[in-house]
XYZ file of C-alpha atoms in Angstrom:
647
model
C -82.058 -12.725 14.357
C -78.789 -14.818 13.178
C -79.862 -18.321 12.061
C -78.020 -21.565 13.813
C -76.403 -21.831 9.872
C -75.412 -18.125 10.157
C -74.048 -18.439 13.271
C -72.317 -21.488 12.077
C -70.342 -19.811 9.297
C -69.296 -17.132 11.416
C -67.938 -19.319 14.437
C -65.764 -21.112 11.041
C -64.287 -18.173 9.699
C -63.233 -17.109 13.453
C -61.999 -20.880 13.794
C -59.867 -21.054 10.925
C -58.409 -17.475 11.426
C -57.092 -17.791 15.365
C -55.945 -21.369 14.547
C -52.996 -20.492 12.126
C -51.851 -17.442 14.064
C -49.596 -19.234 16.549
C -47.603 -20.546 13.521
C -46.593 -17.085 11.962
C -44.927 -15.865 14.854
C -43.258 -19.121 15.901
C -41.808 -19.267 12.425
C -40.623 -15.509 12.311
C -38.762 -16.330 15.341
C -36.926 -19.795 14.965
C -35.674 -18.391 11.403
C -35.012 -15.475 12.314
C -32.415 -16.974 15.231
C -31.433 -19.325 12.116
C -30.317 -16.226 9.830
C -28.722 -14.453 12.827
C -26.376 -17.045 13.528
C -25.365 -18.030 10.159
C -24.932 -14.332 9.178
C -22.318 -14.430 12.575
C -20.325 -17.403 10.939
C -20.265 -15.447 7.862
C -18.543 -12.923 8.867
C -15.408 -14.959 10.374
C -15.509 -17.682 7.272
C -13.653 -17.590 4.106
C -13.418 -19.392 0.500
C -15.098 -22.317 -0.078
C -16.928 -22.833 3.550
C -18.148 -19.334 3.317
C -19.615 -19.833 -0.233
C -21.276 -23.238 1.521
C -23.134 -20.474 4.050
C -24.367 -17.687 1.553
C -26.041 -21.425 -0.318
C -27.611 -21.905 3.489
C -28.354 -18.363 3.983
C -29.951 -18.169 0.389
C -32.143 -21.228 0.666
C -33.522 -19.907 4.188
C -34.106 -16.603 2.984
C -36.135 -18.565 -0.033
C -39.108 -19.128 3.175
C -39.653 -15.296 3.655
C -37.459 -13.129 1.415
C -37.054 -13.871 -2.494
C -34.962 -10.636 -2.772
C -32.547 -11.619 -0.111
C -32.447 -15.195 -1.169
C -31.150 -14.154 -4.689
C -28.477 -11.342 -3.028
C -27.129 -14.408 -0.981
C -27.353 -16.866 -4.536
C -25.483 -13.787 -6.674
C -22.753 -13.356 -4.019
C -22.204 -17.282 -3.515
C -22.002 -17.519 -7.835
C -19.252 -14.710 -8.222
C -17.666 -16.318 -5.075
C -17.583 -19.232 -6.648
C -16.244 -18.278 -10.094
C -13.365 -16.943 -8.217
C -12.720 -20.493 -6.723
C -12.868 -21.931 -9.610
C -15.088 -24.607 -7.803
C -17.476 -26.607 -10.340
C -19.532 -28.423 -7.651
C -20.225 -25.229 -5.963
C -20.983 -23.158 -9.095
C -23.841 -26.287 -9.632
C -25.143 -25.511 -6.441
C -25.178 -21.098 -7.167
C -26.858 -21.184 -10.180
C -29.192 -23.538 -9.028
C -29.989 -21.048 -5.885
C -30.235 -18.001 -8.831
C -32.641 -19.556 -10.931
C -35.123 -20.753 -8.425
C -34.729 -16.944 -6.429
C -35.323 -15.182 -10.137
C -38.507 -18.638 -10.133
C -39.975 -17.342 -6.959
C -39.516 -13.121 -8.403
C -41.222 -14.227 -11.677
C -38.443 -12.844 -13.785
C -38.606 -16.120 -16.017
C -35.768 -14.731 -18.493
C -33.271 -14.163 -15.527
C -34.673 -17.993 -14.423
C -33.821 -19.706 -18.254
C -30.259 -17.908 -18.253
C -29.022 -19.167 -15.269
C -30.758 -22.945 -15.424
C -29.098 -23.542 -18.859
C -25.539 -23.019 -17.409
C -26.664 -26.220 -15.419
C -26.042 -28.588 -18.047
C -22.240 -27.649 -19.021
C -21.476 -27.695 -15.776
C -23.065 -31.136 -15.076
C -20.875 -31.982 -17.940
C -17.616 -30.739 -16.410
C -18.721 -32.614 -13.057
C -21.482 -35.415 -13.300
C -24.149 -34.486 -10.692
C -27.212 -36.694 -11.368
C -28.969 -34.522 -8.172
C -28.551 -31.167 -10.122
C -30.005 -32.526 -13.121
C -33.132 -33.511 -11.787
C -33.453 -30.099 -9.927
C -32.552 -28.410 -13.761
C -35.553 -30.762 -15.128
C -37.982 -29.857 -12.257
C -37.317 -26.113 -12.408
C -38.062 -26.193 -16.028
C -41.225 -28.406 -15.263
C -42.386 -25.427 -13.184
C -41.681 -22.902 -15.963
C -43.321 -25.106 -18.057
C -46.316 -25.003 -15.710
C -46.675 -21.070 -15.425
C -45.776 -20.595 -19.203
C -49.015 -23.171 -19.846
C -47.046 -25.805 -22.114
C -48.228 -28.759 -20.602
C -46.610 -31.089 -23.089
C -43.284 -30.206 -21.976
C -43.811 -30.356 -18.475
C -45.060 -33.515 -18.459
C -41.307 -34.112 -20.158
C -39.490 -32.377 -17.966
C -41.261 -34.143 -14.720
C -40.515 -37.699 -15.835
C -36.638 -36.489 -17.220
C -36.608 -35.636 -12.730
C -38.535 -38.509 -11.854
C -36.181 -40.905 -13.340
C -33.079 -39.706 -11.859
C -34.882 -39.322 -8.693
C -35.944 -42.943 -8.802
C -32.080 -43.686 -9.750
C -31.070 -41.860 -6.535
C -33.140 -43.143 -4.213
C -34.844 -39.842 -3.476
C -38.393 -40.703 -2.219
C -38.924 -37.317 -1.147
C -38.271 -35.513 -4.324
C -40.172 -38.214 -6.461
C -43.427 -37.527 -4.495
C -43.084 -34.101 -5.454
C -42.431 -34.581 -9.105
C -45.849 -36.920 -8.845
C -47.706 -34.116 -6.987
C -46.854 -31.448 -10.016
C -47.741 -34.589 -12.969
C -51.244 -33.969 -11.549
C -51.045 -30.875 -11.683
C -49.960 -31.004 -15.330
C -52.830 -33.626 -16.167
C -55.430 -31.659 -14.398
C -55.201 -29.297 -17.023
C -54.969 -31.301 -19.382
C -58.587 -32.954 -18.463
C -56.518 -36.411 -18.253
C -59.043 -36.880 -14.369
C -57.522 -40.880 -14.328
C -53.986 -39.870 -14.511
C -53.868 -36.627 -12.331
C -55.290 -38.867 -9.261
C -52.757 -41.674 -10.251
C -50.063 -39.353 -8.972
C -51.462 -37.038 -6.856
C -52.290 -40.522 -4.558
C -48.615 -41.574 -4.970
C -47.652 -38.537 -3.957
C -49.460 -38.423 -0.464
C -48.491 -42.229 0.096
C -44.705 -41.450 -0.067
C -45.200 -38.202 2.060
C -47.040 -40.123 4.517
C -44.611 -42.399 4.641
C -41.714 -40.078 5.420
C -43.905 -38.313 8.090
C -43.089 -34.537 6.833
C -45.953 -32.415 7.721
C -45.719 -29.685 5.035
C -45.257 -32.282 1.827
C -48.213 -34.477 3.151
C -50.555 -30.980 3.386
C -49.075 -29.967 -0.608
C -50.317 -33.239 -1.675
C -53.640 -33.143 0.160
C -53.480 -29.808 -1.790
C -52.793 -31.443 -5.043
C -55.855 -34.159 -4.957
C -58.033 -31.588 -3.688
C -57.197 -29.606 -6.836
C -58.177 -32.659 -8.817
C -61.872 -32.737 -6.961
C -62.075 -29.211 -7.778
C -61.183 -29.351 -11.673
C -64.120 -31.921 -11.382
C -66.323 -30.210 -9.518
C -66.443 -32.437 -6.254
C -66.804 -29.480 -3.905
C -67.541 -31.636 -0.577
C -64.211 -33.889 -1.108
C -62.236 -30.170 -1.552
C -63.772 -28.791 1.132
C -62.448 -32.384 2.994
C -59.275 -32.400 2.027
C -58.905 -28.456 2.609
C -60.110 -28.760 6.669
C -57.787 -32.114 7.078
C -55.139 -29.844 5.622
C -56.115 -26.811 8.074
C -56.001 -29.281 10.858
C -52.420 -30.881 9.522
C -50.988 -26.797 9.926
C -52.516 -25.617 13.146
C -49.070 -25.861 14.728
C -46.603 -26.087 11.964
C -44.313 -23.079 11.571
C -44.528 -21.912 7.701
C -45.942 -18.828 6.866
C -46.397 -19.265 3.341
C -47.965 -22.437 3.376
C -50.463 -20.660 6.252
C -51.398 -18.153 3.130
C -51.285 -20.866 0.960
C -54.189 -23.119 2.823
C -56.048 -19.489 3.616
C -56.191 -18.934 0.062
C -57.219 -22.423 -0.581
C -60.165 -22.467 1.874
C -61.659 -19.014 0.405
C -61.644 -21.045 -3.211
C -63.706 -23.787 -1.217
C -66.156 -20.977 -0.141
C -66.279 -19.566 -3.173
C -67.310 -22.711 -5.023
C -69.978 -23.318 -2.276
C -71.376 -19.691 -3.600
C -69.981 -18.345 -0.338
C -68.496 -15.280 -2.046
C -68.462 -12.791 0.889
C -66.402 -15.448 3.287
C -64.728 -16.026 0.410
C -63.592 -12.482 -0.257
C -62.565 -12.044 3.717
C -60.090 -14.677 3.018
C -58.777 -13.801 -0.428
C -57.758 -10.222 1.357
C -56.048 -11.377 4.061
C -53.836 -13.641 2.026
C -53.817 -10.759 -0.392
C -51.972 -8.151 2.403
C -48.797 -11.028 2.557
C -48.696 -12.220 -0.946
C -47.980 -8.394 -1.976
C -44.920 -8.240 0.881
C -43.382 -11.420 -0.776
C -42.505 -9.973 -4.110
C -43.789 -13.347 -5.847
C -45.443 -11.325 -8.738
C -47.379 -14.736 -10.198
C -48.850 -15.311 -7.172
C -50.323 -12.352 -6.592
C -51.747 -12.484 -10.070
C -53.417 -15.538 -8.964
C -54.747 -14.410 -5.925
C -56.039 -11.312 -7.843
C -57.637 -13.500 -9.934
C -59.337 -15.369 -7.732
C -60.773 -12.049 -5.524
C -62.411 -11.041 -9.430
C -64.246 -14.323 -9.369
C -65.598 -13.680 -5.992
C -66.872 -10.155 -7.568
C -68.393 -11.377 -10.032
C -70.292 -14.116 -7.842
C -71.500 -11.194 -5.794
C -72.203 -9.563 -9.094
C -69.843 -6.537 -8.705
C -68.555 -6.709 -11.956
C -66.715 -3.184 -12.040
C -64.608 -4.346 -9.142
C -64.351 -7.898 -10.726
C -62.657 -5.666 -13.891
C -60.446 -4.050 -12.014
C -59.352 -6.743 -10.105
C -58.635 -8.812 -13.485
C -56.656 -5.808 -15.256
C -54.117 -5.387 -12.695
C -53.761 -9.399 -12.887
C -53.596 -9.827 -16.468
C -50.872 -6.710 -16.445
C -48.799 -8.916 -13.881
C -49.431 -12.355 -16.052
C -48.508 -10.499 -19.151
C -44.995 -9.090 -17.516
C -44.438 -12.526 -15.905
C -44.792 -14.021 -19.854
C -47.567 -16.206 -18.384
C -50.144 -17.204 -21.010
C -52.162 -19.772 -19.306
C -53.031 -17.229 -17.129
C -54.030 -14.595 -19.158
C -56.090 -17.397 -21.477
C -58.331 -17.699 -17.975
C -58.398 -13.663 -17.393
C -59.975 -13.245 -21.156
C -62.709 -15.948 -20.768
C -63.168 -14.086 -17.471
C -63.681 -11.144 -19.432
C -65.963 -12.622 -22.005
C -68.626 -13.662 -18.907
C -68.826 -10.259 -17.788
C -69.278 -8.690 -20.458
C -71.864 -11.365 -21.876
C -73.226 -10.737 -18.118
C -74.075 -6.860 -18.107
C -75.189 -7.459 -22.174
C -71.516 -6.102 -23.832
C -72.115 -8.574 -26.566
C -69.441 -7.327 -28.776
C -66.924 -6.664 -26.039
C -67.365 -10.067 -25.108
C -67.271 -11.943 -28.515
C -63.679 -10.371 -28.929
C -62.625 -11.795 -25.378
C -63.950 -15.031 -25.645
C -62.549 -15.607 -28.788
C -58.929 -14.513 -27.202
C -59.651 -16.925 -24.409
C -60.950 -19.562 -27.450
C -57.254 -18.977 -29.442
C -55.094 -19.516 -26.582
C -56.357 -22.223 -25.072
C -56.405 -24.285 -28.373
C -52.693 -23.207 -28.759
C -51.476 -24.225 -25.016
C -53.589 -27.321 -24.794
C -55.769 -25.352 -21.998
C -59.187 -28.672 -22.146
C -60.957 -26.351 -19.409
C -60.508 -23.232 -20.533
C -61.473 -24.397 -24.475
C -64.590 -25.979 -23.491
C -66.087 -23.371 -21.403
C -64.960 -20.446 -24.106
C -66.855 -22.775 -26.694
C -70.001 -23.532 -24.664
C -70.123 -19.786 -23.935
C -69.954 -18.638 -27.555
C -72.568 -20.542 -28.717
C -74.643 -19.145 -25.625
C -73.210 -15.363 -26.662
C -74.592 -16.161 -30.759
C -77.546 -17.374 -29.757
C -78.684 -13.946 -27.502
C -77.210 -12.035 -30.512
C -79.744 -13.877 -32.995
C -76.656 -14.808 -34.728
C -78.585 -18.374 -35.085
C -75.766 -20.085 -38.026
C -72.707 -19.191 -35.633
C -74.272 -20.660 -32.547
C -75.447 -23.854 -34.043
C -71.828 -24.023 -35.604
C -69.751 -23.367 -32.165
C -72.689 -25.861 -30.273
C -71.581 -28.345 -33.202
C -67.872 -27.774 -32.058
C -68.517 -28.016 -28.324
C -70.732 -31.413 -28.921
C -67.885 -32.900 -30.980
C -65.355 -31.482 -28.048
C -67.256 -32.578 -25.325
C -67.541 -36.667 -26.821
C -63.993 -36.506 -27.268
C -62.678 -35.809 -23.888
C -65.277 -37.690 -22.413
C -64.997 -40.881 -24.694
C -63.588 -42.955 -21.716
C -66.802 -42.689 -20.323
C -68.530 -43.620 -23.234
C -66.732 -46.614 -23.565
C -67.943 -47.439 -20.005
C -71.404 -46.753 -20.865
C -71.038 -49.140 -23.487
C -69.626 -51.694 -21.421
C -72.237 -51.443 -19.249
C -75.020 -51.828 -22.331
C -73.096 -54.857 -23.731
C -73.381 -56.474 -19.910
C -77.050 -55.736 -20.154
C -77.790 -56.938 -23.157
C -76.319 -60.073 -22.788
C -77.880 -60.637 -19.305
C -80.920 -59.826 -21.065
C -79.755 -62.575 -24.085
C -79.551 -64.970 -21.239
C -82.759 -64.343 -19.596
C -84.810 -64.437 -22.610
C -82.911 -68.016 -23.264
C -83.952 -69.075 -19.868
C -87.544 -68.700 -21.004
C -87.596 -69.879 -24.224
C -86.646 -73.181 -22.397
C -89.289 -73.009 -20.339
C -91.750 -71.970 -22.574
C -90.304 -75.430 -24.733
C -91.341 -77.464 -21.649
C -94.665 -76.542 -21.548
C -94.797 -76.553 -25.384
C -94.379 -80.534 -24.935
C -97.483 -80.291 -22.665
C -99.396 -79.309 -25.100
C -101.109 -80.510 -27.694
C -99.649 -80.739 -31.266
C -101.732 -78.380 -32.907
C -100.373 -75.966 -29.950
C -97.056 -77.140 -30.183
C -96.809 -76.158 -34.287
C -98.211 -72.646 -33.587
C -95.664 -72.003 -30.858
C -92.967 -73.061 -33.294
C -94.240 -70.405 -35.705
C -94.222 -67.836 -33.380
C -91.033 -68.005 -32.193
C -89.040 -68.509 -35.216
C -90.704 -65.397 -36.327
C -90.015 -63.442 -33.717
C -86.447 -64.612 -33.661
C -85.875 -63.876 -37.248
C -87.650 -60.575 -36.471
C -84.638 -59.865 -33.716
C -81.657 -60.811 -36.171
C -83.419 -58.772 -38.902
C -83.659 -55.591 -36.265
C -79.942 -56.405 -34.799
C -78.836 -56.416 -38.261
C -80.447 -53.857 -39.667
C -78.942 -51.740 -36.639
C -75.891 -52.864 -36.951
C -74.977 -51.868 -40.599
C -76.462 -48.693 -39.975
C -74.041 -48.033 -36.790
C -71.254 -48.962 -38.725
C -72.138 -46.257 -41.618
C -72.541 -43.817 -38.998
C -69.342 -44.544 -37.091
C -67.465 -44.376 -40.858
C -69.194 -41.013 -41.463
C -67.819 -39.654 -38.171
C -64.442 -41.070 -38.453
C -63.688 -39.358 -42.198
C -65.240 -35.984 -40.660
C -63.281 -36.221 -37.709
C -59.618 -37.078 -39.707
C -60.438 -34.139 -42.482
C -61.146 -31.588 -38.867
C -58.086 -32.925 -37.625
C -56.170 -32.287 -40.701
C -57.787 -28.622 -40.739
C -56.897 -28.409 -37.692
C -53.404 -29.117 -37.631
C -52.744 -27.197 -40.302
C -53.979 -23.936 -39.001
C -52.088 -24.563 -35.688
C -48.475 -24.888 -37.508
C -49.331 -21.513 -39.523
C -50.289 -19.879 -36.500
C -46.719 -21.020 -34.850
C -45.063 -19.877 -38.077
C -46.646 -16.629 -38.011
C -46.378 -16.090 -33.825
C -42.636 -17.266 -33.868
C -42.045 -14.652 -36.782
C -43.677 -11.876 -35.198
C -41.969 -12.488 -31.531
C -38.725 -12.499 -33.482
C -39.745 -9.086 -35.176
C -40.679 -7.600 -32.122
C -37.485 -9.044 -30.086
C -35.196 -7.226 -32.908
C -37.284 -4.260 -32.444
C -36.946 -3.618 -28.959
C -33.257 -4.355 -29.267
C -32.656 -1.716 -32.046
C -34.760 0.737 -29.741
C -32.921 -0.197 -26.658
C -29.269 0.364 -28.564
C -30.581 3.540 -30.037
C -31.512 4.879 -26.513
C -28.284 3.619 -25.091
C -26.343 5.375 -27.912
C -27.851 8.943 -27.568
C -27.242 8.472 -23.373
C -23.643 7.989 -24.366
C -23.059 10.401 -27.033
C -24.824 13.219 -24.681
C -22.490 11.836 -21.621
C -19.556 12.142 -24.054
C -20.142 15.296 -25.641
C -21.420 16.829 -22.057
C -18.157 15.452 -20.701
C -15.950 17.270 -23.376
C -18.342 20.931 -22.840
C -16.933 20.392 -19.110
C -13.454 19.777 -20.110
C -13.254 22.652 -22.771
C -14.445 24.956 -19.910
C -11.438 24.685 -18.004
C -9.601 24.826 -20.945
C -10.866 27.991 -22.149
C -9.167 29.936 -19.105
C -6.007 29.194 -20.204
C -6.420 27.927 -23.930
C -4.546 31.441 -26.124
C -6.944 30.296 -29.018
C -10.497 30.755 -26.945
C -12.100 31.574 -30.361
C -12.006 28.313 -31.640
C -13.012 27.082 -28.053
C -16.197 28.909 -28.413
C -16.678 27.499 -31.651
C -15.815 24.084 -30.933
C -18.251 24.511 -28.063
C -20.832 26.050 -30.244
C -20.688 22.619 -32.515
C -20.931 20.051 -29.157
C -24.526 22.306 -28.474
C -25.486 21.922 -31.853
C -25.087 17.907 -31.542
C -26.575 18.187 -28.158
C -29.810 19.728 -29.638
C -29.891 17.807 -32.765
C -33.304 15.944 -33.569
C -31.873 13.673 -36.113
C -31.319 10.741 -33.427
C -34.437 11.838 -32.021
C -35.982 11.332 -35.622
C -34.150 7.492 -35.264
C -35.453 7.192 -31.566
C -39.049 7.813 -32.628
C -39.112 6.134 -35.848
C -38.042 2.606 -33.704
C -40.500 3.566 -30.746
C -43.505 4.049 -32.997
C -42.745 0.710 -34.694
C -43.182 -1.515 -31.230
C -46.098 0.914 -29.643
C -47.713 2.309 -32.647
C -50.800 4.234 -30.717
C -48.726 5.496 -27.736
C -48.120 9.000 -29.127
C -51.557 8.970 -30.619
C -53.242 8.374 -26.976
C -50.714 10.873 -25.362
C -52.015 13.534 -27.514
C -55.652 12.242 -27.166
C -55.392 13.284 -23.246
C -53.493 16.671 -24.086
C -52.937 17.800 -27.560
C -51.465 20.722 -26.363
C -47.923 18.510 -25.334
C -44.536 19.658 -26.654
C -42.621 17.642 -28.402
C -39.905 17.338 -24.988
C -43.129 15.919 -22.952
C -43.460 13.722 -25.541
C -39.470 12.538 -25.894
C -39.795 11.847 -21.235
C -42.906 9.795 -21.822
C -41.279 7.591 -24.322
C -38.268 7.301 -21.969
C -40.322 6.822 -18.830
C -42.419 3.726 -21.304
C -38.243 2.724 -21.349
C -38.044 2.342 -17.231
C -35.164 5.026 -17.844
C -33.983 6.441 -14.151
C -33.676 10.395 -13.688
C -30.098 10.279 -14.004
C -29.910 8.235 -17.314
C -33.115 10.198 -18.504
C -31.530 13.621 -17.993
C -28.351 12.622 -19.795
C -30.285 11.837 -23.259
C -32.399 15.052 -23.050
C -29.088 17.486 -22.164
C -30.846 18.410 -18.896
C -30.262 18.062 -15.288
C -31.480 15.520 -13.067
C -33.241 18.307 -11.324
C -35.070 19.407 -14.224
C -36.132 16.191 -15.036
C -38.195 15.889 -11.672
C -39.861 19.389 -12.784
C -40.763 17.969 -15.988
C -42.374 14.987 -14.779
C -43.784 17.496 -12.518
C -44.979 19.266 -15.731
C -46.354 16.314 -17.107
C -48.218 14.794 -14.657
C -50.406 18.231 -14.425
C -50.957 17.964 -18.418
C -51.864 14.761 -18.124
C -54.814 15.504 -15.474
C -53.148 13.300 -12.603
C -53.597 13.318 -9.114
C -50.882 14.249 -7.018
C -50.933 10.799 -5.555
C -51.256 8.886 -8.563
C -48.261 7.232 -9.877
C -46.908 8.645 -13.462
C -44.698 5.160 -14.555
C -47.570 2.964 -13.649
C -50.018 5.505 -15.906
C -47.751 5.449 -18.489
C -46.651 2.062 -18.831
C -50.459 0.707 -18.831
C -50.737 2.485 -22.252
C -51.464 0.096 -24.718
């Protein structure tokens, strides 16, 4: 029989489902009337007015369709080039780099935001600044380098201030918590995060005053104040019931399965997480359906299905690792490291944790850091491993005092208050006990004397004595903690050294691979392109012997393996095992199954892929055909994904 709490939970899920339905479809159909008309205008508009529509069109399109919105963005930039229009070439490559923001391709984002500045140059536009500093803030945000977004927020906050813009400053507050949440900085995150819902309040705007309710209730979360998130997420359920925004609908739904989740709610949670799931894969916002990936492996592992909780955090960490989003995968490898520790894969788990340990030291990650630390020392110790978990307990001690030495310092406040309340008492009654000392006789009088002058002096001696040996204690700790520090420091800068040096190896790499592959697709075009000219030729050429033979030398190039030799020699050098686990599935692959993997690992088409091998795009689709059979794959299963998972 259902319990009054079951039936509870159930009559809340059903709630919170049916109440943010009405919204979806309202929304599909005001912006849908919205586009219609302003795709109408565009048709009968020209130069710079129908430039100003593909911006409208692009920032609507930014609500429901990233891959419209940049189309729309693209168009207006090349329209605007034409023009010759600087204002309006602000405004386009603005509209690119937040539509490339929202796809997650953060290389595409970084070309087009640092046109922003020379252009701001050409014609000052204080307003297109502050959006270049706030869409770095965000990159900043999903690339983990707090430091720098904290920067980049204040570089928009101060122009915004200069403008006037109340609106856009309570934003630029709301994602300074953010940034201070993570980096444990509690005092600071709620500082803005309240600024931000007082100025949204103030400008009535239903959808900024739910983002900041958001925000704080992030903040309660980080410190584990479930019941105030759960608050803030209902008030923000309630604030939506009739607002027409999809996203922020799968947003809040997303939100409230987190709640249930940290209430050890797992299978509610779950039910959400999967509906939100269904539209975050339609949007084409790749980071966000990491996160929501993410978040459906902690439920798993709550329930304690860790198999699904794996799979569920491999296809997000392959999305955070395309997306170049470190922060992210930091979280996925302490993930990792709990499971593992979980079902007793001790050594699979060291090895994760110690990933998850690395990062988060290098991005500043205080959450993240602790709880790897705490959990190594828990790993060392079930290992018997007794001198490595007393020296990562050491390390989490030392890291734990430090981010908490605010409230230290209250806690010593609060000692010094009661000690000298406690100073003042014991005056009170030394008074008193004077007064009656006068009573007394004088014999009386002499032996109270006594008493208390020894037990005063015994107080000074004890204060002093405690004293000295504080200070001694507080000078050991300080020369430990600057020789750590120094330690410290100096194996974060090699690490730098050493990571920028091997990105930049890697980055020339993949560029001499890329040219390579580009250069045999050519010389094949060319040299396929001259077989096809000679063959008319050779009808009517009087010579046809030295056709043939000039033919005969164009096959020989065709067939050569010297570039080949080149190709693989560059390939094995940026994914030295992929070969090695090809022939670990099938040994019996030729060496041309070998040559359309590679290309396939490329993201080659058929067309492009048939010109390098001398084939036809035909054949090419047999021999993936071909391959997928020697590589034991289903007939549904998807060859580039298999491939390109390889490590």
């Amino acid at each position: 029989m259902t319990t009054i709490a079951g039936r509870f939970k159930i009559l809340l899920l059903f709630s919170l489902i049916f109440a943010f339905i009405p919204s979806q479809s309202l929304y599909s159909r005001n912006a849908r009337t919205s586009i219609d008309s302003l795709l109408s205008m565009l048709g009968r508009s020209e130069g710079a007015d129908r430039a100003m529509i593909m911006d409208t069109l692009s920032r609507e399109y930014s609500l429901s369709d990233y891959a419209k919105s940049l189309e729309y963005a693209l168009k207006m930039y090349h329209l605007s080039l034409e023009l010759g229009n600087i204002p309006l070439q602000q405004k386009a490559v603005r509209n690119c780099a937040w539509s490339y923001f929202d796809l997650s391709k953060y290389d595409s984002v970084l070309f087009y935001a640092e046109k922003i500045p020379p252009l701001v140059k050409k014609h000052k536009n204080d307003r297109m600044m502050a959006s270049y500093y706030l869409l770095l803030s965000e990159l900043d945000y999903n690339l983990g380098d707090n430091t720098a977004g904290i920067k980049h927020c204040k570089g928009a906050l101060n122009l915004y201030e200069k403008l006037g813009d109340s609106n856009r400053m309570a934003r630029v507050f709301s994602d300074l918590s953010h940034f201070y949440v993570d980096k444990g900085e509690f005092d600071s995150a709620m500082y803005y995060a309240i600024n931000a819902l007082k100025s949204r309040e103030k400008l009535g705007d239903t959808l900024r005053i739910v983002a900041s309710i958001g925000a704080l209730s992030n903040i309660y979360i980080s410190m584990k104040d479930e019941n105030s998130a759960k608050n803030c997420f209902f008030r923000m359920k309630d604030l939506m019931q009739n607002h027409p925004n999809t996203h922020t609908y799968f947003q809040i739904l997303g939100a409230i399965a987190g709640v249930y989740n940290n209430m050890n709610m797992a299978d509610s949670a779950l039910y959400f997480y999967k509906i939100s799931l269904s539209a975050v894969r339609k949007s084409g916002n790749q980071l966000a359906l990491a996160k929501t990936l993410t978040n459906i492996g902690e439920c798993y592992i709550n329930q304690g299905d860790y198999q699904q909780a794996i799979h569920s955090f491999r296809e997000a960490k392959s999305i955070y690792a395309k997306v170049d989003a470190p922060k992210y995968c930091c979280f996925i490898n302490l993930s990792f490291g709990h499971i593992y520790l979980a079902t007793n894969s001790l050594d699979s788990s060291e090895i994760y944790l110690k990933k998850a340990l690395e990062c988060s030291f290098s991005i500043d990650y205080v959450s993240v850091y602790e709880r790897a630390l705490k959990t190594l020392y828990g790993l060392y110790e079930t290992k018997g491993d007794f001198h490595s978990a007393l020296t990562y307990y050491k390390k989490y001690n030392t890291y734990y005092d430090s981010i908490r030495s605010a409230d230290i310092q209250l806690r010593l406040a609060e000692l010094e208050t009661k000690y000298e309340t406690e100073k003042k008492e014991q005056e009170i009654l030394k008074m008193k006990h004077e007064q009656e000392i006068h009573k007394t006789r004088e014999t009386a009088l002499t032996a109270g004397i006594a008493g208390i002058i020894i037990i005063f002096l015994l107080i000074i001696i004890g204060i002093w004595q405690k004293r000295r040996k504080d200070k001694l204690i507080h000078k050991q700790k300080e020369l430990m903690y600057v020789q750590e520090q120094k330690l410290a420091d100096a194996a974060l800068e090699k690490s730098k050294l050493k990571e920028e040096e091997l990105q930049q190896t890697l980055v020339y790499k993949s560029r001499q691979l890329s040219s390579h592959a580009l250069h045999m697709m050519q010389k094949n075009s060319l040299l396929q392109e001259i077989q096809e000219e000679l063959k008319g030729l050779s009808e009517h050429a009087e010579e046809k012997g030295d056709v043939k033979r000039i033919n005969f030398l164009l096959n020989q190039s065709l067939r050569s393996d010297k570039d080949w030799d080149v190709f693989k020699l560059y390939f094995d050098e940026i994914n030295p095992n992929f070969f090695n686990q090809l022939k670990e599935i099938n040994p019996e692959l030729t060496s041309n199954d070998l040559r359309l993997s590679a290309l396939i690992q490329l993201n080659m088409n058929s067309k492009e892929m048939a010109s390098v091998l001398n084939i036809s795009p035909n054949s090419i689709k047999s021999a993936r055909y071909r391959l997928k059979k020697k590589l034991a794959l289903d007939a549904e299963a998807d060859l580039e994904h298999f491939i390109r998972n390889l490590v």
